[in-house]
Every structure is written in C-alpha cells, then in structure tokens.
Amino acid sequence: PIDELAGRAGWWTLFEEEGTFQQELHLLLSLLPIAVLVAVSFYLSTMMWRYGTSSSMIVHSSICNPWFYCFFGTLAMAAGQLFAEQLYPVMSNTGILIFIITIEAVMVEVDKDIVAIENEASFLVCVALKGDQISVARPSMAEQQQRNDTVLLQDEETPTITSDQVDIIDAVDVQAGGVVSSNLVESDGQIDVEVKFEDEETPAVKGVDGIAS
C-alpha cells in the first residue's frame, strides 16, 4: 500500500502510485512539513539575499555573492523531496544536509556584517567625542540675553530716515547757488531735514517731520 511509503518516498510516488484517498492523504501529510519548511525558507533566503546584495555593510559587486548560499540550500532541500522510494532516503537527507551547511555559511556573512556595523558605530562615537573636544564653547543663556538687549538698545538709538524726508532732500531747488550739505537734526524724538546753501543770503530750508517750510 502507498501509505506504507510515508517517510520513505517523495512527491514522485504520490503522483505516480495509485492508492485509496486515505493512503494518499497519509503520504501527503508526511511530505507536508518539509514542504512548509521549503516555502518559508524560500522567503527568508530571498530576503537575506536581497539584504546582502543591496543593504549590507560589506558591499558586493554582483548578485552572485555569499548571501546566495541559503537560497541554494533551499533548492537542494526541495529537490531532495521529489524522488521515489529508491532514491528518496539518500536524496532527502542530502538536501537537508546541504541546507544546514548553507545556513552555517550565511551565518559567517552575518557575523562579518555585525562586526562591520560595530566598527562603524565605534568610529562615529569617536568622531562625536573629538568634535565635542574641539568645538567652541557656547555662550550661556544670560550672556545671550545680554547681547540681544544690547542689539535692541542700539537699534532704538539709531535714527532712521523716512521716504518723505528722502524726497525732500532730492527735491530741493539748487538754483539759488547749489546745495552745500544736508543734515539730519533730531529734536524731541523727531528727525528734521536741514538743507544748507552756498549762498549765505539765501535762508536755509528746513523741513520738520518730512514737511518743507
């Protein structure tokens, strides 16, 4: 009976030998655990292969790199489950053995990657410490506040010229002898525009708050 071959035959026997539904189900259940392991291993080995190719600390120039080993071992384990009664014991165990060896080979690459990550982290820590040693000391909050108050006080004491006062200076008629100079006179918090002429007999023109008089 085909059910007596459970654990001693692979998928080839399941599809080629004839038997009752219960006998075939018994053989199928014996093959199912390895089939699930193969499916999960295909996914994990593909993810590890992708990580080793594009994201690992040790860069490889090709997709054919040591991270491929686990995928190859999964293929060998899957192939070992396909044989009939005569070859299944040898091929199945050989496939599982190759799978275990490839896992050990990938673990070597994982260990190398962990060491590289630790070295990179140690380097970044040393750089940060050295940067703290050579950096300029930052001012305290009190000193920073005092500097801000000083700047604000200087801005309040500096007189400003309005656009109307600039227009008055530009519009002064220089036909009476020409403008010698124009000054700003601050009085009672207001800025006056005082224009002096070369001709001493010509009275000065003085504008208060931007209005000429």
CSV table of C-alpha atoms in Angstrom, one decimal:
chain,number,residue,atom,x,y,z
A,1,PRO,CA,0.0,0.0,0.0
A,2,ILE,CA,1.1,3.5,-0.7
A,3,ASP,CA,0.6,4.7,2.9
A,4,GLU,CA,3.4,2.4,4.0
A,5,LEU,CA,5.8,4.6,2.0
A,6,ALA,CA,5.1,7.6,4.2
A,7,GLY,CA,8.5,9.0,5.2
A,8,ARG,CA,10.3,6.7,2.7
A,9,ALA,CA,9.0,8.2,-0.6
A,10,GLY,CA,8.6,11.7,-2.1
A,11,TRP,CA,6.3,13.6,-4.4
A,12,TRP,CA,7.0,11.4,-7.4
A,13,THR,CA,5.5,8.4,-5.6
A,14,LEU,CA,2.5,10.4,-4.6
A,15,PHE,CA,1.6,11.3,-8.2
A,16,GLU,CA,2.7,8.1,-9.9
A,17,GLU,CA,1.5,5.3,-7.5
A,18,GLU,CA,-2.2,4.6,-7.2
A,19,GLY,CA,-4.0,4.1,-3.9
A,20,THR,CA,-7.0,5.0,-1.9
A,21,PHE,CA,-7.7,8.5,-0.8
A,22,GLN,CA,-6.8,7.7,2.8
A,23,GLN,CA,-3.5,6.2,1.7
A,24,GLU,CA,-2.6,9.2,-0.5
A,25,LEU,CA,-3.6,11.5,2.3
A,26,HIS,CA,-1.3,9.7,4.7
A,27,LEU,CA,1.7,10.1,2.3
A,28,LEU,CA,0.8,13.8,1.6
A,29,LEU,CA,0.8,14.6,5.3
A,30,SER,CA,4.2,13.0,5.7
A,31,LEU,CA,5.6,15.3,2.9
A,32,LEU,CA,3.7,18.5,4.1
A,33,PRO,CA,6.1,19.6,6.9
A,34,ILE,CA,9.1,19.7,4.7
A,35,ALA,CA,7.0,21.5,2.0
A,36,VAL,CA,6.1,24.2,4.5
A,37,LEU,CA,9.7,24.5,5.6
A,38,VAL,CA,10.8,24.9,2.0
A,39,ALA,CA,8.2,27.6,1.4
A,40,VAL,CA,9.3,29.6,4.4
A,41,SER,CA,13.0,29.0,3.7
A,42,PHE,CA,12.5,30.4,0.1
A,43,TYR,CA,11.1,33.6,1.5
A,44,LEU,CA,13.7,34.1,4.2
A,45,SER,CA,16.6,33.2,2.0
A,46,THR,CA,15.3,35.6,-0.7
A,47,MET,CA,15.1,38.4,1.9
A,48,MET,CA,18.6,37.7,3.1
A,49,TRP,CA,20.0,37.5,-0.4
A,50,ARG,CA,18.4,40.9,-1.1
A,51,TYR,CA,19.8,42.4,2.1
A,52,GLY,CA,23.3,41.1,1.3
A,53,THR,CA,23.2,42.5,-2.2
A,54,SER,CA,21.8,46.0,-1.6
A,55,SER,CA,21.9,46.8,2.2
A,56,SER,CA,24.8,45.0,3.9
A,57,MET,CA,27.8,46.9,5.3
A,58,ILE,CA,30.1,44.8,3.1
A,59,VAL,CA,29.3,45.8,-0.4
A,60,HIS,CA,29.4,43.1,-3.2
A,61,SER,CA,29.7,44.0,-6.9
A,62,SER,CA,27.3,41.3,-8.1
A,63,ILE,CA,24.2,39.5,-7.0
A,64,CYS,CA,26.3,36.3,-7.1
A,65,ASN,CA,27.6,36.7,-3.5
A,66,PRO,CA,27.8,34.6,-0.4
A,67,TRP,CA,24.4,35.7,0.7
A,68,PHE,CA,23.0,33.4,-2.1
A,69,TYR,CA,24.1,30.2,-0.2
A,70,CYS,CA,20.9,29.8,1.8
A,71,PHE,CA,18.8,30.1,-1.4
A,72,PHE,CA,20.9,27.4,-3.0
A,73,GLY,CA,20.4,25.2,0.1
A,74,THR,CA,16.7,25.6,-0.1
A,75,LEU,CA,16.7,24.5,-3.7
A,76,ALA,CA,18.7,21.4,-2.8
A,77,MET,CA,16.3,20.5,0.1
A,78,ALA,CA,13.3,21.0,-2.2
A,79,ALA,CA,14.8,18.8,-4.9
A,80,GLY,CA,15.5,16.0,-2.4
A,81,GLN,CA,11.8,15.7,-1.7
A,82,LEU,CA,10.9,14.8,-5.3
A,83,PHE,CA,12.4,11.3,-5.7
A,84,ALA,CA,10.7,7.9,-5.5
A,85,GLU,CA,11.2,5.2,-2.9
A,86,GLN,CA,14.6,4.0,-4.2
A,87,LEU,CA,16.4,7.4,-4.0
A,88,TYR,CA,14.3,9.4,-1.5
A,89,PRO,CA,16.1,8.4,1.7
A,90,VAL,CA,19.5,9.4,0.2
A,91,MET,CA,18.5,12.5,-1.7
A,92,SER,CA,16.2,13.8,1.0
A,93,ASN,CA,18.8,13.6,3.7
A,94,THR,CA,21.5,15.0,1.4
A,95,GLY,CA,19.2,18.0,0.6
A,96,ILE,CA,18.6,18.7,4.2
A,97,LEU,CA,22.4,18.4,5.0
A,98,ILE,CA,23.2,20.9,2.2
A,99,PHE,CA,20.6,23.3,3.5
A,100,ILE,CA,22.1,23.2,7.0
A,101,ILE,CA,25.6,23.8,5.6
A,102,THR,CA,24.4,26.8,3.6
A,103,ILE,CA,22.8,28.2,6.7
A,104,GLU,CA,26.1,28.0,8.5
A,105,ALA,CA,27.8,29.7,5.6
A,106,VAL,CA,25.3,32.6,5.6
A,107,MET,CA,25.8,32.9,9.4
A,108,VAL,CA,29.5,33.7,8.7
A,109,GLU,CA,28.4,36.6,6.5
A,110,VAL,CA,26.0,37.8,9.1
A,111,ASP,CA,28.8,37.8,11.7
A,112,LYS,CA,31.0,39.8,9.3
A,113,ASP,CA,28.2,42.3,8.9
A,114,ILE,CA,27.7,42.6,12.6
A,115,VAL,CA,31.4,43.3,13.1
A,116,ALA,CA,31.4,45.9,10.4
A,117,ILE,CA,28.4,47.6,12.0
A,118,GLU,CA,30.1,47.7,15.4
A,119,ASN,CA,33.3,49.2,13.8
A,120,GLU,CA,31.2,51.9,12.1
A,121,ALA,CA,29.4,52.7,15.3
A,122,SER,CA,32.7,53.0,17.3
A,123,PHE,CA,34.1,55.3,14.6
A,124,LEU,CA,31.1,57.6,14.7
A,125,VAL,CA,31.3,57.7,18.6
A,126,CYS,CA,35.0,58.7,18.4
A,127,VAL,CA,34.2,61.4,15.8
A,128,ALA,CA,31.5,62.8,18.1
A,129,LEU,CA,33.8,62.9,21.1
A,130,LYS,CA,36.5,64.6,19.2
A,131,GLY,CA,34.1,67.1,17.8
A,132,ASP,CA,33.0,68.0,21.4
A,133,GLN,CA,36.6,68.4,22.4
A,134,ILE,CA,37.5,70.9,19.7
A,135,SER,CA,34.2,72.8,19.5
A,136,VAL,CA,33.9,76.4,20.7
A,137,ALA,CA,32.2,76.8,24.0
A,138,ARG,CA,28.6,78.1,23.6
A,139,PRO,CA,27.6,81.3,25.4
A,140,SER,CA,25.3,80.9,28.4
A,141,MET,CA,21.7,82.0,28.4
A,142,ALA,CA,22.5,85.1,30.4
A,143,GLU,CA,25.2,86.2,28.0
A,144,GLN,CA,23.0,85.6,25.0
A,145,GLN,CA,20.2,87.6,26.6
A,146,GLN,CA,22.6,90.5,27.4
A,147,ARG,CA,23.7,90.5,23.7
A,148,ASN,CA,20.2,90.6,22.5
A,149,ASP,CA,19.3,93.6,24.8
A,150,THR,CA,22.4,95.4,23.6
A,151,VAL,CA,21.4,95.0,20.0
A,152,LEU,CA,17.9,96.2,20.6
A,153,LEU,CA,19.2,99.2,22.5
A,154,GLN,CA,21.5,100.2,19.6
A,155,ASP,CA,18.6,99.8,17.2
A,156,GLU,CA,16.4,102.2,19.2
A,157,GLU,CA,19.2,104.9,19.4
A,158,THR,CA,19.9,104.8,15.6
A,159,PRO,CA,17.8,107.5,13.7
A,160,THR,CA,16.0,106.4,10.6
A,161,ILE,CA,15.1,108.4,7.5
A,162,THR,CA,11.6,108.2,6.1
A,163,SER,CA,10.9,108.1,2.4
A,164,ASP,CA,9.2,111.5,2.6
A,165,GLN,CA,12.4,113.1,4.1
A,166,VAL,CA,14.5,111.5,1.3
A,167,ASP,CA,12.1,113.0,-1.3
A,168,ILE,CA,12.5,116.4,0.4
A,169,ILE,CA,16.3,116.3,0.1
A,170,ASP,CA,16.1,115.2,-3.5
A,171,ALA,CA,13.5,117.8,-4.5
A,172,VAL,CA,15.4,120.9,-3.1
A,173,ASP,CA,15.9,123.5,-5.8
A,174,VAL,CA,19.6,124.3,-6.2
A,175,GLN,CA,19.1,127.3,-8.4
A,176,ALA,CA,19.9,129.7,-5.5
A,177,GLY,CA,23.5,128.8,-5.5
A,178,GLY,CA,23.5,125.0,-5.1
A,179,VAL,CA,23.2,122.8,-2.1
A,180,VAL,CA,26.3,122.5,0.1
A,181,SER,CA,25.1,119.9,2.5
A,182,SER,CA,22.0,118.4,4.0
A,183,ASN,CA,21.9,117.3,7.7
A,184,LEU,CA,19.5,115.4,9.9
A,185,VAL,CA,18.6,117.1,13.1
A,186,GLU,CA,16.9,115.1,15.9
A,187,SER,CA,14.6,117.1,18.1
A,188,ASP,CA,12.2,115.8,20.7
A,189,GLY,CA,12.3,112.3,19.2
A,190,GLN,CA,11.7,113.6,15.7
A,191,ILE,CA,14.0,113.9,12.7
A,192,ASP,CA,14.3,117.2,10.8
A,193,VAL,CA,15.9,117.7,7.4
A,194,GLU,CA,18.1,120.7,7.3
A,195,VAL,CA,19.5,121.9,3.9
A,196,LYS,CA,22.3,124.5,3.7
A,197,PHE,CA,23.0,126.5,0.5
A,198,GLU,CA,26.3,128.0,-0.7
A,199,ASP,CA,24.7,131.5,-0.9
A,200,GLU,CA,24.8,132.9,2.6
A,201,GLU,CA,21.9,135.4,1.8
A,202,THR,CA,19.6,132.5,0.9
A,203,PRO,CA,17.8,131.3,4.0
A,204,ALA,CA,18.1,127.6,4.8
A,205,VAL,CA,15.2,125.4,4.0
A,206,LYS,CA,14.1,123.3,6.9
A,207,GLY,CA,11.6,120.5,6.9
A,208,VAL,CA,10.0,119.2,10.0
A,209,ASP,CA,8.6,115.7,10.1
A,210,GLY,CA,9.1,115.4,6.3
A,211,ILE,CA,7.2,118.8,5.5
A,212,ALA,CA,9.2,121.6,3.9
A,213,SER,CA,8.7,125.2,5.4
